[in-house]
Coordinates of C-alpha atoms and ligand atoms in Angstrom, one line a residue:
X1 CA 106.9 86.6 113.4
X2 CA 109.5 87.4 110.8
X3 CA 107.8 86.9 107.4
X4 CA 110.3 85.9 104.2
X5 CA 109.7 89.3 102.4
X6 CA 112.0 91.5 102.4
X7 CA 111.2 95.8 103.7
X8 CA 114.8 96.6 102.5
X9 CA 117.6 95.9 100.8
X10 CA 121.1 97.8 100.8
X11 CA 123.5 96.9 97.7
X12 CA 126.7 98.0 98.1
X13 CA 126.5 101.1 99.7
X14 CA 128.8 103.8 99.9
X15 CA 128.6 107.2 102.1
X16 CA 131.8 109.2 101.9
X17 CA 132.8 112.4 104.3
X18 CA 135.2 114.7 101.6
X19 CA 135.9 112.0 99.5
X20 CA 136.8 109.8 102.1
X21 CA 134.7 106.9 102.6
X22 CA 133.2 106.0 105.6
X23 CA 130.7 103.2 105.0
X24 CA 132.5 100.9 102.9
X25 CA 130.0 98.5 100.4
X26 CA 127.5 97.4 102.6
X27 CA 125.2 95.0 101.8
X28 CA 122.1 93.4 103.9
X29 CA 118.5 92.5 103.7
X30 CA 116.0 93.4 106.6
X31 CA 112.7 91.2 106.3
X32 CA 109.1 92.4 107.6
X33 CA 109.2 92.3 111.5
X34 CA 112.8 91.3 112.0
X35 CA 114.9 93.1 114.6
X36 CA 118.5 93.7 113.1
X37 CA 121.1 95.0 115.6
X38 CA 124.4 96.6 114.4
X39 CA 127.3 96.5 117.1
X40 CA 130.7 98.2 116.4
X41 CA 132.9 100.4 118.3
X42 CA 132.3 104.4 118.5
X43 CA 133.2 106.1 115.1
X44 CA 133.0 103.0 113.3
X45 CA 130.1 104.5 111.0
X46 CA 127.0 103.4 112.7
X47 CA 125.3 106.5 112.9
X48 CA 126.6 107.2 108.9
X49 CA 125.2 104.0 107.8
X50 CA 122.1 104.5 110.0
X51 CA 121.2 108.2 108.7
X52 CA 122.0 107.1 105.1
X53 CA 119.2 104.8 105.7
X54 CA 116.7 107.2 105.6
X55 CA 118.5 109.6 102.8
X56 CA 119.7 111.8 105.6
X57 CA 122.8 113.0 104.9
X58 CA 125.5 115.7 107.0
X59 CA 127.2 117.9 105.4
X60 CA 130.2 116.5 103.1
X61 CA 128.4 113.6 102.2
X62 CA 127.7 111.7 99.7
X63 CA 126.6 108.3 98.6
X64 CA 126.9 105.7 95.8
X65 CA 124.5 102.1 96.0
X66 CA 121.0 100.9 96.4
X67 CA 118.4 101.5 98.7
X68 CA 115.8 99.7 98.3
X69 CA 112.5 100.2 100.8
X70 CA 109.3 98.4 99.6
X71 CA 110.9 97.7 96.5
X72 CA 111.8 101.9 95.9
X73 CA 114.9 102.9 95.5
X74 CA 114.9 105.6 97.4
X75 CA 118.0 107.1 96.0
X76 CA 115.4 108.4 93.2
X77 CA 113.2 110.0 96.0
X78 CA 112.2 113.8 95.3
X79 CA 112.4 116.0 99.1
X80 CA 108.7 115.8 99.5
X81 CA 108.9 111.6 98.6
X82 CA 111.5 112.0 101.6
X83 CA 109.5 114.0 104.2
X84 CA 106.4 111.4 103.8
X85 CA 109.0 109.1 103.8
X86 CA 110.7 110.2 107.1
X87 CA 107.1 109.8 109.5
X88 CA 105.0 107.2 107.8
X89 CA 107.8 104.8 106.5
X90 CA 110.9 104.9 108.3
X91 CA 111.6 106.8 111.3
X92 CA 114.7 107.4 113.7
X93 CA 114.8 107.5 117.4
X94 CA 118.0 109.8 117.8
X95 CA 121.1 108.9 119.9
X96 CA 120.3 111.7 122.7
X97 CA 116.7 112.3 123.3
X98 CA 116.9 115.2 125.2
X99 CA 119.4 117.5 122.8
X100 CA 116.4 116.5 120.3
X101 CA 113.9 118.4 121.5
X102 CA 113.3 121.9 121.5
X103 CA 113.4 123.3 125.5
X104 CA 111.4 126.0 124.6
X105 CA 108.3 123.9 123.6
X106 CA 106.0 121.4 125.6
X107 CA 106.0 118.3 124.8
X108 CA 102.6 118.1 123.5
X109 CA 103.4 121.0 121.0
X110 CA 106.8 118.3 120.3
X111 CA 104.6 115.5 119.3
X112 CA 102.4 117.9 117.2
X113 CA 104.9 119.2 115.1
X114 CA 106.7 115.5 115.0
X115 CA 103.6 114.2 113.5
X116 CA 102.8 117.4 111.4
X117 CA 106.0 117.3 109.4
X118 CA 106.0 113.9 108.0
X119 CA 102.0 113.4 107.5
X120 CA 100.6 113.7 104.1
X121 CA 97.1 115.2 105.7
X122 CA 96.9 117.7 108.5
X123 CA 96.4 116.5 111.9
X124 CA 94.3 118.2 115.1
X125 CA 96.6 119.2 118.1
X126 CA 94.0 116.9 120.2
X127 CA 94.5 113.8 118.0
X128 CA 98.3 113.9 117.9
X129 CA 97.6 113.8 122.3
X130 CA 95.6 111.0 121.8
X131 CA 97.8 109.2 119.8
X132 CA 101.2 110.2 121.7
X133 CA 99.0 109.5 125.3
X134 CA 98.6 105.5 124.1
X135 CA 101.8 105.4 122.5
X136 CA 103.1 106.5 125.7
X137 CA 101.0 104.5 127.9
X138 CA 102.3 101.3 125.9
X139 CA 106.1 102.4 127.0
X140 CA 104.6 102.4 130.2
X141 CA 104.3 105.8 131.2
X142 CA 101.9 107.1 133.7
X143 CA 100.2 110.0 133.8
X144 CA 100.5 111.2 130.6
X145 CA 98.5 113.9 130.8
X146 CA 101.4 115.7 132.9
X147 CA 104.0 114.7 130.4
X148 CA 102.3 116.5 127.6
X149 CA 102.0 119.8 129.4
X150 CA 105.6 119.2 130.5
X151 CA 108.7 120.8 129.0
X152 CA 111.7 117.9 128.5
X153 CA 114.3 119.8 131.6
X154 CA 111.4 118.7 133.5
X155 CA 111.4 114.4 132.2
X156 CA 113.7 111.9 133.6
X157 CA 115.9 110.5 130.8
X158 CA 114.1 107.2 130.8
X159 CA 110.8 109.3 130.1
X160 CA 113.0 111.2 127.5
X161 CA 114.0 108.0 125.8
X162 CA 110.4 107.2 125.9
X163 CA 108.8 110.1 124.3
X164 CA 111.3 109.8 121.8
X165 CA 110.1 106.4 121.1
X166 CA 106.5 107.0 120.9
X167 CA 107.4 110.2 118.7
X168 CA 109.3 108.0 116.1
X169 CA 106.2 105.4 116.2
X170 CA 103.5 108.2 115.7
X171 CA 103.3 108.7 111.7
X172 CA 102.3 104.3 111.8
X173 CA 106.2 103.7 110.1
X174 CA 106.9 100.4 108.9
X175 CA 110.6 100.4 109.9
X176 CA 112.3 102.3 112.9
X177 CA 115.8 103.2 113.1
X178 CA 117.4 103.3 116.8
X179 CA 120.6 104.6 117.2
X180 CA 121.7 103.7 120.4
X181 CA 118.6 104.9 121.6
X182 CA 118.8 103.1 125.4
X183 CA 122.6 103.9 125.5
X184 CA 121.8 106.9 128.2
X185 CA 120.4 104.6 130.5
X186 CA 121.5 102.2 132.9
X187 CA 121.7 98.5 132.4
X188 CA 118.1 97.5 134.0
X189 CA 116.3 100.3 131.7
X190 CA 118.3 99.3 128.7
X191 CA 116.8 96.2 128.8
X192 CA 113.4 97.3 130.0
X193 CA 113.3 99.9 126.9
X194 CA 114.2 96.9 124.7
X195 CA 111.6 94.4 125.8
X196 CA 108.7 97.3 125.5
X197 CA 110.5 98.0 122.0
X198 CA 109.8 94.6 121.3
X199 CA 106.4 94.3 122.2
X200 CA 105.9 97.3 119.9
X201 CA 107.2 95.8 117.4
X202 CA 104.7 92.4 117.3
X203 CA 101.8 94.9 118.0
X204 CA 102.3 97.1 115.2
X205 CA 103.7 94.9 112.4
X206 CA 107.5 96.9 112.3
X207 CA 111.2 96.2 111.3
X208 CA 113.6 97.9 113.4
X209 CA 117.5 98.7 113.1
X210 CA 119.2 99.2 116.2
X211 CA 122.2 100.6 116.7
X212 CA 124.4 99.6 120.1
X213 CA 127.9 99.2 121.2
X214 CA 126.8 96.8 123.3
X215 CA 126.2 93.6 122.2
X216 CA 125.0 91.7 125.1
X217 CA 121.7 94.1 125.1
X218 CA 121.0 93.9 121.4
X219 CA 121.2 90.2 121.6
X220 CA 118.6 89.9 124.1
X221 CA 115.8 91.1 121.1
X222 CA 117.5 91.0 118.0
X223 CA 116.8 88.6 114.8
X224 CA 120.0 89.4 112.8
X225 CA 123.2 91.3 114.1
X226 CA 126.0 92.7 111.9
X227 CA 129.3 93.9 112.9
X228 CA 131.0 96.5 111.9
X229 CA 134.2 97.6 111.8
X230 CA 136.5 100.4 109.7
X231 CA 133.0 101.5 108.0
X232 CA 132.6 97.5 106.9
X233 CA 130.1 95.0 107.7
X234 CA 133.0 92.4 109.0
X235 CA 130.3 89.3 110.5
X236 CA 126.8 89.1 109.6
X237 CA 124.3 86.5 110.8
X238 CA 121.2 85.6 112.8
X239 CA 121.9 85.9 116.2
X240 CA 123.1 82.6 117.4
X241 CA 125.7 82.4 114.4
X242 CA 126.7 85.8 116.0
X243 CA 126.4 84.8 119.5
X244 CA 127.3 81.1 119.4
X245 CA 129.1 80.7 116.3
X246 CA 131.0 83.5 115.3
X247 CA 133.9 83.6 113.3
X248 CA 135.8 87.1 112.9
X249 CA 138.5 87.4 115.4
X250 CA 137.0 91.4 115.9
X251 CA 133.4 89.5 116.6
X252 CA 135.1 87.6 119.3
X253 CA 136.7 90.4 120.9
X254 CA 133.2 92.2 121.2
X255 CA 131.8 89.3 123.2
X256 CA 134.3 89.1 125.4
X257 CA 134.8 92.7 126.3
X258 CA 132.8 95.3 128.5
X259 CA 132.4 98.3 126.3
X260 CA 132.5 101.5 127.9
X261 CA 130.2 104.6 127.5
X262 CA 131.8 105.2 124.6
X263 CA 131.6 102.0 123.0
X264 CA 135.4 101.6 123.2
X265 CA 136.4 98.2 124.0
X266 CA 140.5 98.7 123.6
X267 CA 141.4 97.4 127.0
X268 CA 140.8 94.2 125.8
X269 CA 142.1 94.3 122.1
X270 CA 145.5 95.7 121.6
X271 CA 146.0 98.5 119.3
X272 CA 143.5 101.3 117.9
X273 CA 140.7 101.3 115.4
X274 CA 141.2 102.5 112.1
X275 CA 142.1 105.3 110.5
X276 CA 139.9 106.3 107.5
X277 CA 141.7 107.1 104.6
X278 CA 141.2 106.2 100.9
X279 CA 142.6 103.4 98.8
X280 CA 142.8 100.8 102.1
X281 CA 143.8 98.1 100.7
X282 CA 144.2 95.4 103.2
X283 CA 142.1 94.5 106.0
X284 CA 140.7 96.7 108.5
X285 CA 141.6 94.5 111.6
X286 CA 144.7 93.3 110.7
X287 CA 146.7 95.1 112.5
X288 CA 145.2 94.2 115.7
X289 CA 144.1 90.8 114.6
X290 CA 146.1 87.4 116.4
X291 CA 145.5 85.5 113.0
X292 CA 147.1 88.0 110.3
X293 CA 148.9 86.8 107.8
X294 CA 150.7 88.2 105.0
X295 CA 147.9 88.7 102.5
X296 CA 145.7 90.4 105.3
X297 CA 148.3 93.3 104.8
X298 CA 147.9 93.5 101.3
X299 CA 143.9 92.3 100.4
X300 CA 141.0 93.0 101.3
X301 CA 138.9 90.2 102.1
X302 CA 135.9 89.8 100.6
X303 CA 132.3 88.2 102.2
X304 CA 132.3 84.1 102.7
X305 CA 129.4 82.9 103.4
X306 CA 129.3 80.5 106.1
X307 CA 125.9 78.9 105.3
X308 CA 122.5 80.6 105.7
X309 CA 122.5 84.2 106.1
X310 CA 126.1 83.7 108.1
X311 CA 128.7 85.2 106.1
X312 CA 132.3 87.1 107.0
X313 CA 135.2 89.0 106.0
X314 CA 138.2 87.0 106.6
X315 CA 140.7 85.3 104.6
X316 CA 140.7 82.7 107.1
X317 CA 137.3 82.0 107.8
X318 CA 136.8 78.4 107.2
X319 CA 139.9 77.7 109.3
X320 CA 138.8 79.7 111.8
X321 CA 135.0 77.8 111.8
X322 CA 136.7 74.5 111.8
X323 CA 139.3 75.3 114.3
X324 CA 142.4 74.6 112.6
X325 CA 143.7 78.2 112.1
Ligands
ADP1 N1 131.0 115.7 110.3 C1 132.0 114.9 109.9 N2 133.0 115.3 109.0 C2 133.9 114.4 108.6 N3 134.1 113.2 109.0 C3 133.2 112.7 109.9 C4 132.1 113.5 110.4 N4 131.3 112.8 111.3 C5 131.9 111.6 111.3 N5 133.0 111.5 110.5 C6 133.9 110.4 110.3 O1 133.0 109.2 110.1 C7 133.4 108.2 111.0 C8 132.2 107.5 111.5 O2 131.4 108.3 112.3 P1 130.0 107.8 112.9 O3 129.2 107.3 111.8 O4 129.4 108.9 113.7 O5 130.5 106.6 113.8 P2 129.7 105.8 115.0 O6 128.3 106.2 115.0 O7 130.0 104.4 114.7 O8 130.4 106.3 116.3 C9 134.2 108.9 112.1 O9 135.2 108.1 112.7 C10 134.8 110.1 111.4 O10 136.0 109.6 110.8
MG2 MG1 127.1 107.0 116.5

């Protein structure tokens, strides 16, 4: 069950590649146990906002705003703060599971070393196997004895995906960050993945973040969804005022369209995404949006709340909920 307190909070965040900025003011709460999933098309800033999340940052970056996890600002964080941080309070499943882990090494010695670098106390080779063997059995992997004498050329991707998942859940975090972490596999283990994801999640008491351009498979789990586009949080609600009530002309377009691999929907929304470049000073979807008006070209629209967590970035918002726009 979602409880009311909050695990996070993110005021107007920031996170800039050479002084250009990326993820533009972001703002959300994520409560204890909820599931929020963040749709957008590919180079959007998902995977910026995502690593930011955790402190992690590429090279170039940099980032202004609050982070608040258990009430820490973890902007304040020292690098060791971070590396206990990074295992045994938030952890990441990556994008592509297999370019993760090292070909050289078994999986066993993977899990080892995964648990190792963010614990606060050492930990026996034979009790990180134990561990990763029931995490692994819960993502319903069989003989797991194999896998951890296995090297990952010699996994499936599903399995891949899997030991990724039970690597991110071995340090006991409180909040797990996916970014697109089923988005390798077909349809049918997407949404297997996501339904043991959940069960994880009510068994161990977590918050997770996902990350997916495909908002027909997030929906199926998730609490709270936010859209982004152009580095923005442009619709933001619980998942049935994203599903069955959304407002932003760009949210629309994403339900109705098949993303590809890529997560580009363009086939069915004319023109391209956005161009990232400082001083944009009118709205991001404008230029593709049906609705635009004159000030859409030369504002930037601000959040209106809709009621409830349900808020947007549109000028029009209210006339598009009502249906007179
Ligand atoms: N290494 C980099 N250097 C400079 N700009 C980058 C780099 N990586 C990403 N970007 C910029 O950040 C934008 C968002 O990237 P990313 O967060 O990876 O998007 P997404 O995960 O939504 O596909 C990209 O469109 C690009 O403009
Ligand atoms: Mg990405």
């Amino acid at each position: 069950m979602v409880q009311s307190e909050n695990i996070l909070k993110v005021e107007n965040l920031y996170v800039s590649y050479d002084n250009v900025n990326i993820v533009r003011n972001i703002s959300f709460d994520l409560k204890k146990q909820e599931f929020l999933g963040i749709v957008g098309e590919s180079g959007c800033g998902k995977t910026t906002l995502l690593r930011a999340l955790m402190m992690l940052k590429r090279r170039g970056n940099s980032m202004k705003g609050r982070l608040l996890f258990q009430g820490k600002d973890l902007t304040k964080f020292s690098e060791e703060e971070l590396r206990i941080l990074r295992g045994e309070g938030i952890s990441m499943i990556p994008q592509n599971a297999f370019a993760a882990m090292d070909s050289t090494k078994t999986i066993s010695s993977f899990f080892h070393e995964t648990v190792q670098m963010h614990s606060s106390q050492k930990v026996a080779r034979k009790d990180s196997d134990r561990l990763a063997s029931d995490l692994m059995k819960k993502l319903l992997l069989q003989d797991t004895e194999r896998i951890l004498k296995s090297y990952p050329f010699e996994l499936s991707g599903g399995m891949c995906q899997r030991v990724m998942i039970a690597a991110a859940m071995l340090n006991s975090p409180k909040l797990i960050l996916g970014d697109e972490p089923t988005s390798a596999l077909d349809v049918t283990s997407q949404l297997q993945v996501i339904r043991e994801l959940e069960l994880l999640k009510r068994e161990y008491d977590i918050s997770m973040i996902m990350i997916s351009h495909n908002v027909g498979v997030i929906s199926r789990i998730a609490d709270t969804i936010a859209i982004m586009y152009g580095g923005r949080m442009v619709e933001y609600g619980t998942r049935d005022d994203i599903i069955k009530d959304s407002v932003h002309p760009y949210t629309k377009a994403l339900l109705a369209a098949v993303p590809d691999r890529e997560g580009n929907i363009s086939k069915g929304l004319p023109g391209l995404p956005p161009v990232f470049e400082e001083g944009m000073s009118s709205c991001p979807f404008a230029p593709r949006c049906a609705y635009c008006q004159k000030r859409c070209e030369t504002q930037l629209p601000e959040d209106v709340t809709l009621g409830g967590r349900h808020r947007v970035q549109c000028f029009r918002a209210k006339e598009l909920q009502n249906g007179t726009a």
